[in-house]
mmCIF file of C-alpha atoms in Angstrom:
data_model
loop_
_atom_site.group_PDB
_atom_site.id
_atom_site.type_symbol
_atom_site.label_atom_id
_atom_site.label_comp_id
_atom_site.label_asym_id
_atom_site.label_seq_id
_atom_site.Cartn_x
_atom_site.Cartn_y
_atom_site.Cartn_z
ATOM 1 C CA UNK A 4 -8.513 3.753 24.800
ATOM 2 C CA UNK A 5 -10.057 6.886 23.425
ATOM 3 C CA UNK A 6 -10.384 9.671 25.928
ATOM 4 C CA UNK A 7 -8.747 12.782 24.512
ATOM 5 C CA UNK A 8 -10.468 16.143 24.771
ATOM 6 C CA UNK A 9 -8.906 19.253 23.297
ATOM 7 C CA UNK A 10 -5.754 17.228 22.745
ATOM 8 C CA UNK A 11 -5.480 16.169 26.415
ATOM 9 C CA UNK A 12 -5.650 12.447 27.207
ATOM 10 C CA UNK A 13 -8.041 12.104 30.157
ATOM 11 C CA UNK A 14 -6.880 10.376 33.320
ATOM 12 C CA UNK A 15 -8.924 7.250 33.994
ATOM 13 C CA UNK A 16 -8.060 4.860 36.819
ATOM 14 C CA UNK A 17 -10.368 1.895 37.397
ATOM 15 C CA UNK A 18 -11.984 1.412 40.832
ATOM 16 C CA UNK A 19 -9.904 -1.754 41.261
ATOM 17 C CA UNK A 20 -6.626 0.076 40.697
ATOM 18 C CA UNK A 21 -7.718 2.947 42.950
ATOM 19 C CA UNK A 22 -8.485 0.469 45.714
ATOM 20 C CA UNK A 23 -5.092 -1.178 45.337
ATOM 21 C CA UNK A 24 -3.365 2.195 45.619
ATOM 22 C CA UNK A 25 -5.408 3.058 48.730
ATOM 23 C CA UNK A 26 -4.803 -0.323 50.383
ATOM 24 C CA UNK A 27 -1.062 0.042 49.953
ATOM 25 C CA UNK A 28 -0.990 3.174 52.092
ATOM 26 C CA UNK A 29 2.058 4.365 50.176
ATOM 27 C CA UNK A 30 2.900 5.256 46.590
ATOM 28 C CA UNK A 31 2.959 2.360 44.144
ATOM 29 C CA UNK A 32 5.258 3.626 41.372
ATOM 30 C CA UNK A 33 4.491 0.664 39.122
ATOM 31 C CA UNK A 34 0.870 1.874 39.030
ATOM 32 C CA UNK A 35 1.301 5.627 39.431
ATOM 33 C CA UNK A 36 3.762 5.943 36.569
ATOM 34 C CA UNK A 37 1.371 4.136 34.248
ATOM 35 C CA UNK A 38 -1.972 5.709 35.188
ATOM 36 C CA UNK A 39 -1.550 9.078 36.951
ATOM 37 C CA UNK A 40 -1.406 12.098 34.662
ATOM 38 C CA UNK A 41 1.957 13.888 34.791
ATOM 39 C CA UNK A 42 2.566 17.611 34.141
ATOM 40 C CA UNK A 43 5.422 16.542 31.840
ATOM 41 C CA UNK A 44 2.771 15.463 29.336
ATOM 42 C CA UNK A 45 2.283 19.088 28.350
ATOM 43 C CA UNK A 46 5.829 19.212 26.939
ATOM 44 C CA UNK A 47 6.016 18.320 23.263
ATOM 45 C CA UNK A 48 8.841 17.732 20.800
ATOM 46 C CA UNK A 49 9.165 18.158 17.075
ATOM 47 C CA UNK A 50 8.239 14.933 15.235
ATOM 48 C CA UNK A 51 6.202 13.509 18.104
ATOM 49 C CA UNK A 52 2.833 12.243 16.903
ATOM 50 C CA UNK A 53 -0.727 12.315 18.240
ATOM 51 C CA UNK A 54 -1.197 8.689 17.177
ATOM 52 C CA UNK A 55 0.857 5.670 16.189
ATOM 53 C CA UNK A 56 1.057 4.630 12.539
ATOM 54 C CA UNK A 57 -1.983 5.342 10.419
ATOM 55 C CA UNK A 58 -3.448 2.061 9.234
ATOM 56 C CA UNK A 59 -7.199 2.642 9.239
ATOM 57 C CA UNK A 60 -9.152 1.395 6.265
ATOM 58 C CA UNK A 61 -12.537 2.667 5.158
ATOM 59 C CA UNK A 62 -13.498 0.153 2.489
ATOM 60 C CA UNK A 63 -16.984 0.075 1.053
ATOM 61 C CA UNK A 64 -18.404 -3.451 1.313
ATOM 62 C CA UNK A 65 -21.934 -4.549 0.516
ATOM 63 C CA UNK A 66 -22.728 -0.897 -0.060
ATOM 64 C CA UNK A 67 -21.587 0.249 3.391
ATOM 65 C CA UNK A 68 -18.413 1.939 4.582
ATOM 66 C CA UNK A 69 -16.709 -0.136 7.260
ATOM 67 C CA UNK A 70 -15.594 1.332 10.572
ATOM 68 C CA UNK A 71 -13.155 -0.059 13.115
ATOM 69 C CA UNK A 72 -10.912 -1.871 10.633
ATOM 70 C CA UNK A 73 -7.148 -1.499 10.192
ATOM 71 C CA UNK A 74 -4.598 -3.376 8.122
ATOM 72 C CA UNK A 75 -0.841 -3.211 7.575
ATOM 73 C CA UNK A 76 0.156 -6.835 7.078
ATOM 74 C CA UNK A 77 -0.682 -9.426 4.449
ATOM 75 C CA UNK A 78 -2.016 -12.077 6.822
ATOM 76 C CA UNK A 79 -3.625 -9.943 9.539
ATOM 77 C CA UNK A 80 -6.793 -7.858 9.715
ATOM 78 C CA UNK A 81 -7.256 -5.663 12.789
ATOM 79 C CA UNK A 82 -10.715 -5.056 14.251
ATOM 80 C CA UNK A 83 -11.679 -2.542 16.963
ATOM 81 C CA UNK A 84 -15.067 -3.411 18.494
ATOM 82 C CA UNK A 85 -14.721 -0.495 20.939
ATOM 83 C CA UNK A 86 -12.226 2.213 21.825
ATOM 84 C CA UNK A 87 -13.269 2.139 25.508
ATOM 85 C CA UNK A 88 -10.876 0.861 28.206
ATOM 86 C CA UNK A 89 -11.211 0.106 31.915
ATOM 87 C CA UNK A 90 -8.311 2.511 32.600
ATOM 88 C CA UNK A 91 -6.053 4.816 30.582
ATOM 89 C CA UNK A 92 -2.387 3.882 30.342
ATOM 90 C CA UNK A 93 -0.496 7.165 30.063
ATOM 91 C CA UNK A 94 1.782 5.729 27.363
ATOM 92 C CA UNK A 95 -1.168 4.571 25.248
ATOM 93 C CA UNK A 96 -0.662 4.623 21.474
ATOM 94 C CA UNK A 97 -4.401 5.051 20.865
ATOM 95 C CA UNK A 98 -5.236 7.762 23.366
ATOM 96 C CA UNK A 99 -6.169 10.215 20.597
ATOM 97 C CA UNK A 100 -8.655 7.897 18.887
ATOM 98 C CA UNK A 101 -12.277 9.002 18.647
ATOM 99 C CA UNK A 102 -14.739 7.172 20.884
ATOM 100 C CA UNK A 103 -16.335 4.361 18.899
ATOM 101 C CA UNK A 104 -18.282 1.201 19.718
ATOM 102 C CA UNK A 105 -19.472 -1.099 16.945
ATOM 103 C CA UNK A 106 -22.891 -2.741 16.754
ATOM 104 C CA UNK A 107 -23.589 -6.407 16.134
ATOM 105 C CA UNK A 108 -24.484 -5.529 12.547
ATOM 106 C CA UNK A 109 -21.131 -3.715 12.153
ATOM 107 C CA UNK A 110 -19.193 -6.717 13.435
ATOM 108 C CA UNK A 111 -21.045 -9.207 11.244
ATOM 109 C CA UNK A 112 -20.348 -7.013 8.214
ATOM 110 C CA UNK A 113 -16.627 -6.950 9.091
ATOM 111 C CA UNK A 114 -16.614 -10.748 9.390
ATOM 112 C CA UNK A 115 -18.159 -11.094 5.925
ATOM 113 C CA UNK A 116 -15.663 -8.578 4.571
ATOM 114 C CA UNK A 117 -12.810 -10.573 6.121
ATOM 115 C CA UNK A 118 -14.052 -13.799 4.600
ATOM 116 C CA UNK A 119 -14.974 -12.700 1.077
ATOM 117 C CA UNK A 120 -13.259 -9.461 -0.013
ATOM 118 C CA UNK A 121 -10.506 -10.175 -2.579
ATOM 119 C CA UNK A 122 -7.890 -8.139 -0.681
ATOM 120 C CA UNK A 123 -8.336 -10.463 2.307
ATOM 121 C CA UNK A 124 -7.731 -13.737 0.514
ATOM 122 C CA UNK A 125 -4.415 -14.169 2.367
ATOM 123 C CA UNK A 126 -5.725 -13.124 5.784
ATOM 124 C CA UNK A 127 -5.206 -15.911 8.312
ATOM 125 C CA UNK A 128 -5.293 -13.873 11.530
ATOM 126 C CA UNK A 129 -7.659 -11.351 13.034
ATOM 127 C CA UNK A 130 -6.263 -9.099 15.753
ATOM 128 C CA UNK A 131 -9.015 -7.726 17.975
ATOM 129 C CA UNK A 132 -7.970 -4.591 19.838
ATOM 130 C CA UNK A 133 -9.306 -1.137 20.564
ATOM 131 C CA UNK A 134 -9.679 0.170 23.246
ATOM 132 C CA UNK A 135 -10.046 -3.061 25.163
ATOM 133 C CA UNK A 136 -12.368 -5.609 23.535
ATOM 134 C CA UNK A 137 -12.875 -7.486 26.811
ATOM 135 C CA UNK A 138 -14.557 -4.443 28.365
ATOM 136 C CA UNK A 139 -17.635 -5.290 26.255
ATOM 137 C CA UNK A 140 -17.866 -9.072 26.248
ATOM 138 C CA UNK A 141 -20.988 -9.178 24.104
ATOM 139 C CA UNK A 142 -19.073 -7.516 21.235
ATOM 140 C CA UNK A 143 -16.229 -10.012 21.352
ATOM 141 C CA UNK A 144 -18.685 -12.928 21.338
ATOM 142 C CA UNK A 145 -20.622 -11.458 18.410
ATOM 143 C CA UNK A 146 -17.400 -11.014 16.444
ATOM 144 C CA UNK A 147 -16.077 -14.509 17.201
ATOM 145 C CA UNK A 148 -19.403 -16.073 16.229
ATOM 146 C CA UNK A 149 -19.474 -14.099 12.974
ATOM 147 C CA UNK A 150 -15.882 -14.949 12.056
ATOM 148 C CA UNK A 151 -16.567 -18.624 12.649
ATOM 149 C CA UNK A 152 -19.529 -18.434 10.271
ATOM 150 C CA UNK A 153 -18.251 -16.092 7.569
ATOM 151 C CA UNK A 154 -14.423 -16.238 7.520
ATOM 152 C CA UNK A 155 -13.441 -19.910 7.301
ATOM 153 C CA UNK A 156 -9.873 -19.093 6.210
ATOM 154 C CA UNK A 157 -9.056 -17.474 9.578
ATOM 155 C CA UNK A 158 -6.865 -19.753 11.667
ATOM 156 C CA UNK A 159 -6.069 -17.520 14.652
ATOM 157 C CA UNK A 160 -7.899 -14.750 16.466
ATOM 158 C CA UNK A 161 -5.734 -12.647 18.778
ATOM 159 C CA UNK A 162 -7.389 -10.502 21.426
ATOM 160 C CA UNK A 163 -5.428 -7.662 23.037
ATOM 161 C CA UNK A 164 -6.421 -6.757 26.597
ATOM 162 C CA UNK A 165 -5.331 -5.258 29.929
ATOM 163 C CA UNK A 166 -8.627 -6.124 31.654
ATOM 164 C CA UNK A 167 -7.006 -8.752 33.937
ATOM 165 C CA UNK A 168 -4.676 -6.027 35.262
ATOM 166 C CA UNK A 169 -7.174 -3.177 35.423
ATOM 167 C CA UNK A 170 -10.443 -4.872 36.442
ATOM 168 C CA UNK A 171 -9.892 -8.608 37.042
ATOM 169 C CA UNK A 172 -13.451 -9.213 38.280
ATOM 170 C CA UNK A 173 -14.582 -8.915 34.655
ATOM 171 C CA UNK A 174 -12.883 -12.233 33.885
ATOM 172 C CA UNK A 175 -15.890 -14.312 34.899
ATOM 173 C CA UNK A 176 -17.907 -17.238 33.620
ATOM 174 C CA UNK A 177 -19.614 -15.001 31.067
ATOM 175 C CA UNK A 178 -16.269 -14.027 29.574
ATOM 176 C CA UNK A 179 -15.027 -17.609 29.637
ATOM 177 C CA UNK A 180 -18.082 -18.677 27.622
ATOM 178 C CA UNK A 181 -17.447 -15.942 25.073
ATOM 179 C CA UNK A 182 -13.832 -17.094 24.694
ATOM 180 C CA UNK A 183 -14.701 -20.791 24.442
ATOM 181 C CA UNK A 184 -12.867 -23.033 21.989
ATOM 182 C CA UNK A 185 -14.003 -22.629 18.404
ATOM 183 C CA UNK A 186 -13.943 -25.227 15.672
ATOM 184 C CA UNK A 187 -12.560 -22.900 13.001
ATOM 185 C CA UNK A 188 -9.755 -21.042 14.772
ATOM 186 C CA UNK A 189 -7.705 -20.888 17.928
ATOM 187 C CA UNK A 190 -7.751 -17.922 20.290
ATOM 188 C CA UNK A 191 -4.656 -16.158 21.579
ATOM 189 C CA UNK A 192 -4.749 -13.405 24.189
ATOM 190 C CA UNK A 193 -2.171 -10.616 24.137
ATOM 191 C CA UNK A 194 -1.551 -8.524 27.221
ATOM 192 C CA UNK A 195 0.773 -5.758 28.448
ATOM 193 C CA UNK A 196 2.328 -6.680 31.804
ATOM 194 C CA UNK A 197 5.032 -4.149 32.534
ATOM 195 C CA UNK A 198 6.058 -4.833 36.136
ATOM 196 C CA UNK A 199 5.893 -7.799 38.520
ATOM 197 C CA UNK A 200 4.112 -5.604 41.071
ATOM 198 C CA UNK A 201 1.013 -5.519 38.872
ATOM 199 C CA UNK A 202 0.487 -9.238 39.431
ATOM 200 C CA UNK A 203 -1.776 -9.062 42.495
ATOM 201 C CA UNK A 204 -3.498 -12.331 43.536
ATOM 202 C CA UNK A 205 -6.747 -11.306 41.784
ATOM 203 C CA UNK A 206 -4.790 -10.565 38.611
ATOM 204 C CA UNK A 207 -3.108 -13.957 38.693
ATOM 205 C CA UNK A 208 -6.504 -15.620 39.150
ATOM 206 C CA UNK A 209 -7.862 -13.692 36.158
ATOM 207 C CA UNK A 210 -5.055 -14.869 33.895
ATOM 208 C CA UNK A 211 -5.538 -18.437 35.134
ATOM 209 C CA UNK A 212 -9.236 -18.175 34.256
ATOM 210 C CA UNK A 213 -8.350 -17.022 30.747
ATOM 211 C CA UNK A 214 -6.005 -19.996 30.328
ATOM 212 C CA UNK A 215 -8.857 -22.314 31.341
ATOM 213 C CA UNK A 216 -10.684 -21.316 28.148
ATOM 214 C CA UNK A 217 -7.909 -22.956 26.137
ATOM 215 C CA UNK A 218 -6.569 -19.625 24.893
ATOM 216 C CA UNK A 219 -2.826 -19.127 24.579
ATOM 217 C CA UNK A 220 -1.489 -16.110 26.472
ATOM 218 C CA UNK A 221 1.399 -13.908 25.398
ATOM 219 C CA UNK A 222 2.827 -10.644 26.700
ATOM 220 C CA UNK A 223 3.992 -7.431 25.064
ATOM 221 C CA UNK A 224 5.887 -5.483 27.715
ATOM 222 C CA UNK A 225 6.407 -1.760 27.093
ATOM 223 C CA UNK A 226 9.827 -0.471 28.167
ATOM 224 C CA UNK A 227 9.162 2.562 30.378
ATOM 225 C CA UNK A 228 11.676 4.854 32.038
ATOM 226 C CA UNK A 229 11.693 4.570 35.815
ATOM 227 C CA UNK A 230 9.330 1.583 35.765
ATOM 228 C CA UNK A 231 11.080 -1.397 34.199
ATOM 229 C CA UNK A 232 14.277 -0.026 32.613
ATOM 230 C CA UNK A 233 16.686 -2.088 34.738
ATOM 231 C CA UNK A 234 17.940 -5.578 34.087
ATOM 232 C CA UNK A 235 16.861 -6.893 37.493
ATOM 233 C CA UNK A 236 13.290 -5.639 37.025
ATOM 234 C CA UNK A 237 12.967 -7.250 33.608
ATOM 235 C CA UNK A 238 14.509 -10.529 34.796
ATOM 236 C CA UNK A 239 11.989 -10.703 37.659
ATOM 237 C CA UNK A 240 9.115 -9.927 35.295
ATOM 238 C CA UNK A 241 10.010 -12.411 32.578
ATOM 239 C CA UNK A 242 10.714 -15.173 35.102
ATOM 240 C CA UNK A 243 7.286 -14.554 36.602
ATOM 241 C CA UNK A 244 5.602 -14.603 33.207
ATOM 242 C CA UNK A 245 7.161 -17.956 32.466
ATOM 243 C CA UNK A 246 5.885 -19.348 35.776
ATOM 244 C CA UNK A 247 2.389 -18.181 34.775
ATOM 245 C CA UNK A 248 2.690 -19.836 31.348
ATOM 246 C CA UNK A 249 2.582 -16.472 29.556
ATOM 247 C CA UNK A 250 4.915 -16.155 26.572
ATOM 248 C CA UNK A 251 7.207 -13.089 26.568
ATOM 249 C CA UNK A 252 6.717 -11.997 22.965
ATOM 250 C CA UNK A 253 7.708 -8.322 22.577
ATOM 251 C CA UNK A 254 9.649 -5.762 24.561
ATOM 252 C CA UNK A 255 8.299 -2.594 22.934
ATOM 253 C CA UNK A 256 10.180 0.659 22.861
ATOM 254 C CA UNK A 257 7.782 3.354 24.077
ATOM 255 C CA UNK A 258 6.269 5.065 21.016
ATOM 256 C CA UNK A 259 6.945 8.811 20.502
ATOM 257 C CA UNK A 260 3.385 9.893 21.263
ATOM 258 C CA UNK A 261 3.067 13.619 21.959
ATOM 259 C CA UNK A 262 4.092 14.524 25.522
ATOM 260 C CA UNK A 263 5.403 11.056 26.400
ATOM 261 C CA UNK A 264 9.149 11.677 26.192
ATOM 262 C CA UNK A 265 9.477 11.369 30.000
ATOM 263 C CA UNK A 266 8.320 7.730 29.704
ATOM 264 C CA UNK A 267 10.871 6.827 27.035
ATOM 265 C CA UNK A 268 14.338 5.317 27.270
ATOM 266 C CA UNK A 269 16.673 5.765 24.337
ATOM 267 C CA UNK A 270 16.649 3.019 21.744
ATOM 268 C CA UNK A 271 20.302 2.337 22.644
ATOM 269 C CA UNK A 272 19.343 1.741 26.272
ATOM 270 C CA UNK A 273 16.646 -0.680 25.163
ATOM 271 C CA UNK A 274 19.054 -2.543 22.913
ATOM 272 C CA UNK A 275 21.568 -2.848 25.732
ATOM 273 C CA UNK A 276 18.943 -4.218 28.125
ATOM 274 C CA UNK A 277 17.827 -6.675 25.460
ATOM 275 C CA UNK A 278 21.414 -7.772 24.829
ATOM 276 C CA UNK A 279 22.036 -8.328 28.530
ATOM 277 C CA UNK A 280 18.796 -10.285 28.894
ATOM 278 C CA UNK A 281 19.999 -12.686 26.216
ATOM 279 C CA UNK A 282 23.697 -12.832 27.032
ATOM 280 C CA UNK A 283 23.904 -12.602 30.829
ATOM 281 C CA UNK A 284 22.766 -16.095 31.769
ATOM 282 C CA UNK A 285 20.286 -14.539 34.208
ATOM 283 C CA UNK A 286 17.236 -15.817 32.360
ATOM 284 C CA UNK A 287 16.538 -18.667 30.017
ATOM 285 C CA UNK A 288 16.543 -17.913 26.310
ATOM 286 C CA UNK A 289 12.964 -19.256 26.366
ATOM 287 C CA UNK A 290 11.764 -15.997 27.944
ATOM 288 C CA UNK A 291 13.696 -13.469 25.893
ATOM 289 C CA UNK A 292 11.290 -11.203 23.956
ATOM 290 C CA UNK A 293 11.941 -9.397 20.676
ATOM 291 C CA UNK A 294 12.967 -5.752 21.177
ATOM 292 C CA UNK A 295 10.682 -3.933 18.755
ATOM 293 C CA UNK A 296 9.831 -0.452 17.509
ATOM 294 C CA UNK A 297 6.348 0.579 16.404
ATOM 295 C CA UNK A 298 7.222 2.784 13.440
ATOM 296 C CA UNK A 299 5.043 4.679 10.978
ATOM 297 C CA UNK A 300 5.114 1.647 8.650
ATOM 298 C CA UNK A 301 4.586 -1.055 11.277
ATOM 299 C CA UNK A 302 6.435 -3.105 13.853
ATOM 300 C CA UNK A 303 10.185 -3.526 13.334
ATOM 301 C CA UNK A 304 12.184 -5.889 15.577
ATOM 302 C CA UNK A 305 15.732 -4.563 15.750
ATOM 303 C CA UNK A 306 18.602 -6.653 14.465
ATOM 304 C CA UNK A 307 22.209 -5.856 13.605
ATOM 305 C CA UNK A 308 22.199 -3.267 10.843
ATOM 306 C CA UNK A 309 18.584 -2.171 11.395
ATOM 307 C CA UNK A 310 19.626 1.349 12.392
ATOM 308 C CA UNK A 311 21.384 2.949 9.424
ATOM 309 C CA UNK A 312 21.387 6.660 10.242
ATOM 310 C CA UNK A 313 20.586 9.464 12.637
ATOM 311 C CA UNK A 314 19.717 13.103 12.043
ATOM 312 C CA UNK A 315 20.101 16.263 14.107
ATOM 313 C CA UNK A 316 16.540 15.881 15.476
ATOM 314 C CA UNK A 317 17.221 12.587 17.313
ATOM 315 C CA UNK A 318 15.505 10.608 14.569
ATOM 316 C CA UNK A 319 16.845 7.183 13.668
ATOM 317 C CA UNK A 320 16.628 5.851 10.112
ATOM 318 C CA UNK A 321 15.387 2.262 10.291
ATOM 319 C CA UNK A 322 15.787 -0.372 7.584
ATOM 320 C CA UNK A 323 12.702 -2.621 7.446
ATOM 321 C CA UNK A 324 11.827 -5.847 5.674
ATOM 322 C CA UNK A 325 8.607 -4.404 4.255
ATOM 323 C CA UNK A 326 8.398 -4.063 0.485
ATOM 324 C CA UNK A 327 6.446 -1.108 -0.833
ATOM 325 C CA UNK A 328 4.884 -3.081 -3.700
ATOM 326 C CA UNK A 329 3.639 -5.780 -1.337
ATOM 327 C CA UNK A 330 2.197 -3.284 1.138
ATOM 328 C CA UNK A 331 0.346 -1.480 -1.641
ATOM 329 C CA UNK A 332 -1.140 -4.799 -2.764
ATOM 330 C CA UNK A 333 -2.151 -5.910 0.746
ATOM 331 C CA UNK A 334 -3.738 -2.618 1.765
ATOM 332 C CA UNK A 335 -5.689 -0.877 -1.007
ATOM 333 C CA UNK A 336 -5.369 2.881 -0.678
ATOM 334 C CA UNK A 337 -2.330 2.748 1.627
ATOM 335 C CA UNK A 338 -0.102 5.803 1.310
ATOM 336 C CA UNK A 339 3.581 6.046 2.073
ATOM 337 C CA UNK A 340 3.937 8.301 5.157
ATOM 338 C CA UNK A 341 6.143 11.386 5.007
ATOM 339 C CA UNK A 342 8.616 9.728 7.379
ATOM 340 C CA UNK A 343 9.311 6.805 5.024
ATOM 341 C CA UNK A 344 10.855 6.195 1.627
ATOM 342 C CA UNK A 345 11.569 3.252 -0.652
ATOM 343 C CA UNK A 346 15.176 2.138 -1.081
ATOM 344 C CA UNK A 347 16.792 0.913 -4.310
ATOM 345 C CA UNK A 348 15.729 -2.662 -3.553
ATOM 346 C CA UNK A 349 12.082 -1.777 -2.986
ATOM 347 C CA UNK A 350 12.183 -1.993 0.825
ATOM 348 C CA UNK A 351 10.767 0.646 3.143
ATOM 349 C CA UNK A 352 13.029 2.785 5.288
ATOM 350 C CA UNK A 353 11.456 4.903 7.993
ATOM 351 C CA UNK A 354 12.490 7.647 10.407
ATOM 352 C CA UNK A 355 11.774 6.957 14.086
ATOM 353 C CA UNK A 356 12.061 9.554 16.844
ATOM 354 C CA UNK A 357 14.420 8.487 19.632
ATOM 355 C CA UNK A 358 14.109 9.738 23.205
ATOM 356 C CA UNK A 359 15.623 13.196 23.639
ATOM 357 C CA UNK A 360 19.399 12.940 23.886
ATOM 358 C CA UNK A 361 19.446 9.260 22.977
ATOM 359 C CA UNK A 362 22.361 7.443 21.366
ATOM 360 C CA UNK A 363 22.142 5.543 18.123
ATOM 361 C CA UNK A 364 22.880 1.969 19.099
ATOM 362 C CA UNK A 365 23.111 -0.728 16.424
#
């Protein structure tokens, strides 16, 4: 997902998406709003960030400094084989990352680190993201092979991708072989489907091909102003996901990345949509996702009492379930960000920038 130059996130629209826009003969807002650069991106706000939470690690293992590794949670190690994507989502949380692609040697070293380093003794999941790991299928196969050999404690490997939406032809027999069933762990595939209109026939076929590998598919929809911020749009989307056997896992509030305020609803609007999804009878409770913020200390699903304050800069104070002492033990070298503090019970509280003019919610 890297593609920033001089602080500007480059526009990148895959040939497949360009063809779909041309074939339509009219604007397709569900694509344009996600991929076409907007002049509003030049407008910044105080407390917006160039990147989401900082969780990179640079451990030295077997005499080498590792690249492409992040960690925030006790059970999960994050690996980035590449920061390249087939297209650039304008709301991307990793648009300011440096361009990086790991070698086979790099990935095998990470697998050994995952399996043997003392700080990873509780790791049971590996989340493979980037960029988009399915853009370079050889890397994902090298990593899966290495994890199977060197990290026997890993039970689940999750792979985050938008390739089926952005370039579905890539989901071919070669990719299916790379994602084949493994003896040591199961594979889950995470995707961001934000609007029913994205589900062209080729896209549906690509997701079906991924399911044929035996992988479990789940979705992390990003709530975006003007795209999917109505109840009817979300009901249509989550019904369709269920019909495709894709679990609706998260409804993410759009992260306060620099220049992205025009994409963001208020947190209160997101909470109200989430409440109506669960309490309207319009959809089954089986398809209701968790409404979640990506804060500077990690993901925080919102529950009653999660929001405990608001300041004059539209920042919300969020109570989390993360303990500082545990985080410090899980992630050697982790530092408390300036936006967070530890409460009297040892839990982290963190400030989160709401959309401009938003209301607090609860």
